[in-house]
Short mmCIF file of C-alpha atoms in Angstrom, two decimals:
data_model
loop_
_atom_site.label_atom_id
_atom_site.label_comp_id
_atom_site.label_asym_id
_atom_site.label_seq_id
_atom_site.Cartn_x
_atom_site.Cartn_y
_atom_site.Cartn_z
CA MET A 1 -23.95 1.07 9.84
CA ALA A 2 -20.05 -0.31 9.88
CA ALA A 3 -17.89 0.92 11.83
CA PRO A 4 -14.68 3.26 10.38
CA VAL A 5 -11.57 1.08 10.18
CA ASN A 6 -8.21 2.97 12.21
CA LEU A 7 -5.42 1.47 9.93
CA LEU A 8 -2.80 2.36 12.98
CA GLN A 9 -4.97 0.30 15.57
CA LYS A 10 -5.31 -2.34 12.83
CA LEU A 11 -1.42 -2.63 12.84
CA ALA A 12 -1.11 -2.67 16.29
CA LEU A 13 -2.67 -6.39 16.12
CA ILE A 14 -0.68 -7.88 13.64
CA ASN A 15 2.56 -9.51 15.39
CA GLU A 16 3.97 -11.10 12.18
CA HIS A 17 5.92 -10.58 9.38
CA TRP A 18 4.83 -11.19 5.36
CA SER A 19 1.20 -12.07 6.69
CA PRO A 20 -1.54 -10.14 5.15
CA LYS A 21 -4.49 -9.75 6.75
CA VAL A 22 -8.23 -7.77 5.60
CA VAL A 23 -9.48 -4.72 6.78
CA ALA A 24 -12.09 -4.75 4.35
CA GLU A 25 -13.68 -5.12 0.81
CA MET A 26 -15.25 -2.96 -1.20
CA ASN A 27 -17.48 -4.85 -4.25
CA ASP A 28 -14.73 -7.67 -4.24
CA TYR A 29 -11.84 -6.15 -3.75
CA GLN A 30 -10.29 -6.84 -0.26
CA PHE A 31 -7.89 -3.95 1.95
CA LYS A 32 -5.23 -6.03 3.83
CA LEU A 33 -2.74 -4.42 6.41
CA ALA A 34 1.20 -6.05 6.51
CA LYS A 35 3.79 -5.61 8.50
CA LEU A 36 6.82 -6.27 6.12
CA LYS A 37 11.21 -7.14 7.91
CA GLY A 38 13.07 -9.36 5.29
CA GLU A 39 13.37 -10.68 1.68
CA PHE A 40 10.71 -11.78 -0.02
CA VAL A 41 9.61 -14.12 -2.66
CA TRP A 42 9.92 -12.92 -5.90
CA HIS A 43 6.35 -13.55 -7.23
CA SER A 44 3.56 -12.44 -9.66
CA HIS A 45 -0.21 -12.30 -9.68
CA ASP A 46 -0.94 -13.73 -13.02
CA HIS A 47 -4.57 -12.25 -13.06
CA THR A 48 -4.59 -8.69 -11.74
CA ASP A 49 -2.32 -5.49 -10.30
CA GLU A 50 -1.57 -5.29 -6.66
CA VAL A 51 -1.22 -1.77 -4.90
CA PHE A 52 1.27 -1.02 -2.47
CA MET A 53 0.68 1.73 0.00
CA VAL A 54 3.62 2.34 2.84
CA LEU A 55 2.18 4.03 5.78
CA LYS A 56 5.32 3.47 7.62
CA GLY A 57 8.84 2.54 7.04
CA GLU A 58 10.67 2.03 3.51
CA LEU A 59 9.79 -1.15 1.29
CA THR A 60 12.12 -1.70 -2.24
CA ILE A 61 9.73 -3.58 -4.45
CA GLU A 62 12.83 -5.26 -7.03
CA LEU A 63 11.85 -6.08 -10.56
CA ARG A 64 13.36 -7.48 -13.02
CA ASP A 65 14.30 -4.62 -14.58
CA GLY A 66 15.17 -2.43 -11.58
CA ALA A 67 14.05 -1.65 -7.86
CA VAL A 68 11.24 1.32 -6.73
CA ALA A 69 12.00 2.58 -3.38
CA LEU A 70 8.80 3.48 -1.23
CA SER A 71 9.00 5.59 1.56
CA GLU A 72 5.80 6.60 3.89
CA GLY A 73 3.34 8.03 1.84
CA ASP A 74 4.22 6.73 -1.87
CA LEU A 75 1.36 4.66 -3.66
CA TYR A 76 2.82 1.63 -5.49
CA VAL A 77 0.77 -0.39 -8.17
CA VAL A 78 2.99 -3.68 -9.33
CA PRO A 79 1.08 -4.62 -13.02
CA LYS A 80 -0.69 -7.61 -13.54
CA GLY A 81 2.23 -10.27 -14.70
CA VAL A 82 5.18 -8.42 -13.59
CA GLU A 83 7.41 -11.03 -11.32
CA HIS A 84 8.19 -8.84 -8.36
CA ARG A 85 10.07 -9.11 -4.52
CA PRO A 86 9.49 -6.63 -1.89
CA VAL A 87 12.61 -6.27 0.02
CA ALA A 88 12.08 -4.56 3.73
CA GLN A 89 15.46 -3.78 5.29
CA GLN A 90 13.68 -2.65 9.01
CA GLU A 91 10.34 -3.13 9.75
CA CYS A 92 8.11 -1.67 7.10
CA GLN A 93 3.93 -1.52 7.30
CA VAL A 94 1.76 -1.31 3.95
CA LEU A 95 -1.63 -1.22 2.97
CA LEU A 96 -2.33 -4.08 0.41
CA VAL A 97 -4.68 -3.79 -2.38
CA GLU A 98 -5.82 -6.31 -4.84
CA PRO A 99 -9.35 -8.84 -5.31
CA ARG A 100 -10.85 -11.19 -3.16
CA GLY A 101 -8.45 -14.38 -3.18
CA VAL A 102 -5.25 -13.35 -4.05
CA VAL A 103 -2.85 -15.28 -2.33
CA ASN A 104 0.63 -13.34 -1.43
CA THR A 105 3.21 -15.38 -2.79
CA GLY A 106 1.54 -15.47 -6.23
CA GLU A 107 2.56 -19.10 -7.86
CA ALA A 108 5.50 -19.15 -6.29
CA GLY A 109 3.82 -20.98 -3.20
CA GLY A 110 6.86 -21.42 -0.41
CA ASP A 111 7.27 -21.01 2.37
CA LEU A 112 6.06 -17.79 3.05
CA GLN A 113 2.93 -18.56 1.47
CA ALA A 114 0.11 -16.63 4.28
CA PRO A 115 -3.05 -17.99 4.80
CA ASN A 116 -5.71 -15.96 2.60
CA ASP A 117 -8.73 -14.16 3.76
CA VAL A 118 -7.72 -13.77 7.52
CA TRP A 119 -9.55 -10.54 8.89
CA ILE A 120 -8.56 -9.35 11.81
CA MET B 1 8.78 0.64 -15.19
CA ALA B 2 6.70 3.01 -13.48
CA ALA B 3 6.97 5.80 -10.81
CA PRO B 4 5.70 5.84 -7.41
CA VAL B 5 2.87 8.31 -6.54
CA ASN B 6 3.88 10.36 -3.66
CA LEU B 7 0.42 11.16 -2.05
CA LEU B 8 1.30 14.60 -0.35
CA GLN B 9 2.87 15.38 -3.02
CA LYS B 10 0.23 15.11 -5.03
CA LEU B 11 -2.35 16.53 -2.84
CA ALA B 12 0.14 20.09 -3.26
CA LEU B 13 -1.23 20.02 -6.50
CA ILE B 14 -5.17 20.25 -5.67
CA ASN B 15 -6.38 24.00 -5.08
CA GLU B 16 -9.88 23.24 -5.00
CA HIS B 17 -12.41 21.61 -3.15
CA TRP B 18 -14.76 18.72 -4.27
CA SER B 19 -13.12 17.52 -7.08
CA PRO B 20 -11.19 14.35 -7.46
CA LYS B 21 -8.07 13.79 -8.80
CA VAL B 22 -6.64 10.46 -10.12
CA VAL B 23 -3.01 9.53 -9.30
CA ALA B 24 -3.13 5.43 -10.10
CA GLU B 25 -5.33 2.95 -11.30
CA MET B 26 -5.72 -0.95 -10.77
CA ASN B 27 -7.19 -3.28 -12.71
CA ASP B 28 -10.38 -1.03 -14.08
CA TYR B 29 -9.71 0.48 -10.54
CA GLN B 30 -8.47 4.74 -9.74
CA PHE B 31 -7.11 6.20 -6.22
CA LYS B 32 -8.22 9.37 -6.69
CA LEU B 33 -7.04 12.07 -3.96
CA ALA B 34 -9.29 15.25 -2.82
CA LYS B 35 -9.87 18.01 -0.63
CA LEU B 36 -12.92 18.56 0.65
CA LYS B 37 -14.45 21.49 2.82
CA GLY B 38 -18.03 22.39 4.07
CA GLU B 39 -21.23 20.22 3.05
CA PHE B 40 -21.31 18.09 0.02
CA VAL B 41 -24.56 17.36 -1.59
CA TRP B 42 -26.15 14.06 -0.49
CA HIS B 43 -26.05 11.52 -3.16
CA SER B 44 -25.45 7.27 -3.47
CA HIS B 45 -24.16 4.62 -5.88
CA ASP B 46 -26.13 2.45 -7.38
CA HIS B 47 -23.42 0.26 -8.97
CA THR B 48 -19.95 0.38 -6.75
CA ASP B 49 -18.99 0.42 -3.25
CA GLU B 50 -16.21 3.47 -2.21
CA VAL B 51 -14.16 3.77 -0.52
CA PHE B 52 -12.87 6.77 1.63
CA MET B 53 -9.76 6.63 3.19
CA VAL B 54 -8.81 10.20 5.91
CA LEU B 55 -5.01 11.15 5.01
CA LYS B 56 -5.04 14.46 6.75
CA GLY B 57 -8.12 16.58 9.21
CA GLU B 58 -11.58 15.24 9.82
CA LEU B 59 -14.78 13.96 7.61
CA THR B 60 -18.22 13.31 8.82
CA ILE B 61 -20.28 10.93 6.38
CA GLU B 62 -23.90 11.72 7.46
CA LEU B 63 -26.25 8.58 6.60
CA ARG B 64 -29.87 7.99 6.06
CA ASP B 65 -29.45 6.76 9.63
CA GLY B 66 -26.81 8.01 11.58
CA ALA B 67 -23.41 10.13 11.18
CA VAL B 68 -19.73 8.10 10.69
CA ALA B 69 -16.71 10.33 12.03
CA LEU B 70 -13.30 9.60 10.69
CA SER B 71 -9.83 11.40 11.25
CA GLU B 72 -6.48 10.60 10.19
CA GLY B 73 -5.84 6.32 9.07
CA ASP B 74 -9.78 5.87 9.32
CA LEU B 75 -10.53 4.12 6.52
CA TYR B 76 -14.57 3.48 5.57
CA VAL B 77 -16.92 1.79 3.14
CA VAL B 78 -19.99 3.30 1.71
CA PRO B 79 -21.97 0.73 0.63
CA LYS B 80 -23.49 0.51 -3.37
CA GLY B 81 -26.53 1.96 -2.94
CA VAL B 82 -26.68 3.55 0.26
CA GLU B 83 -26.80 6.84 0.14
CA HIS B 84 -24.20 9.58 1.68
CA ARG B 85 -23.00 12.58 2.52
CA PRO B 86 -20.06 13.92 2.95
CA VAL B 87 -19.00 16.85 5.35
CA ALA B 88 -15.68 18.31 6.54
CA GLN B 89 -15.72 20.84 9.01
CA GLN B 90 -12.25 22.18 8.19
CA GLU B 91 -10.54 21.17 5.02
CA CYS B 92 -10.51 17.31 4.84
CA GLN B 93 -7.31 14.93 3.00
CA VAL B 94 -8.59 11.94 1.33
CA LEU B 95 -8.06 9.22 -0.90
CA LEU B 96 -10.85 7.43 -2.87
CA VAL B 97 -10.96 4.49 -3.73
CA GLU B 98 -13.78 2.82 -7.04
CA PRO B 99 -14.23 1.83 -9.94
CA ARG B 100 -12.98 4.00 -12.80
CA GLY B 101 -16.28 5.74 -14.52
CA VAL B 102 -17.61 6.82 -11.08
CA VAL B 103 -18.49 10.95 -11.10
CA ASN B 104 -18.55 12.40 -6.97
CA THR B 105 -22.10 12.87 -7.03
CA GLY B 106 -23.74 10.06 -8.14
CA GLU B 107 -26.41 10.13 -9.50
CA ALA B 108 -28.00 13.35 -7.52
CA GLY B 109 -25.31 15.88 -10.30
CA GLY B 110 -25.60 19.95 -9.42
CA ASP B 111 -22.75 22.52 -9.43
CA LEU B 112 -20.89 19.93 -7.41
CA GLN B 113 -20.56 17.79 -9.72
CA ALA B 114 -16.68 17.17 -11.25
CA PRO B 115 -15.03 16.66 -14.10
CA ASN B 116 -13.63 12.62 -14.16
CA ASP B 117 -10.91 10.91 -15.28
CA VAL B 118 -9.14 13.79 -14.46
CA TRP B 119 -5.46 12.29 -13.79
CA ILE B 120 -2.62 14.89 -11.80
#
């Protein structure tokens, strides 16, 4: 029998920005926690939608045709293939849900690409 | 461009217990909100894991070999095929994540079976 995951306790273990950590798996999907601050890179995920849920702070998800402002308790689904750029003026804490194997920078790569499938 | 989903605003629209409402879809998965109070039925989902995230209150998930106590901010994955019975002494508010088409009572049916795929 597995133990429950306390999201706040897990978030307290994260010291870096833009580096999602896996906390649970359901079927072939992963639940990941991340702390975000600053501007990420424009990218997309060609094979999957991606869920952002804001647990603390505020997050803007820039899209090519506008921007979505998210506050605590907001959930947003970035559709498959849609270019997006997360931006957080202050540190923001989020839960991500996506299939196992999704890389944070999608097809874009670059300095902000984080190691994948790292659990805390 | 879709709007974000505010979980608290959506929860305020729910007036009944044990009747999950869909608020978002990611690929073929659904995010559902529910208010729970009292004892549910023993059941399992033979083809999928199921995620419970407690947004408010406390929830016990009874399993045949024990019980898991969840508080606000806790996430728990009930594995595929594992019999479970959610119990909430006081009203509890949860986010569920599971594939489209999953019925709340699994194979058990009965009076607490809720209409499936109802959006709010």
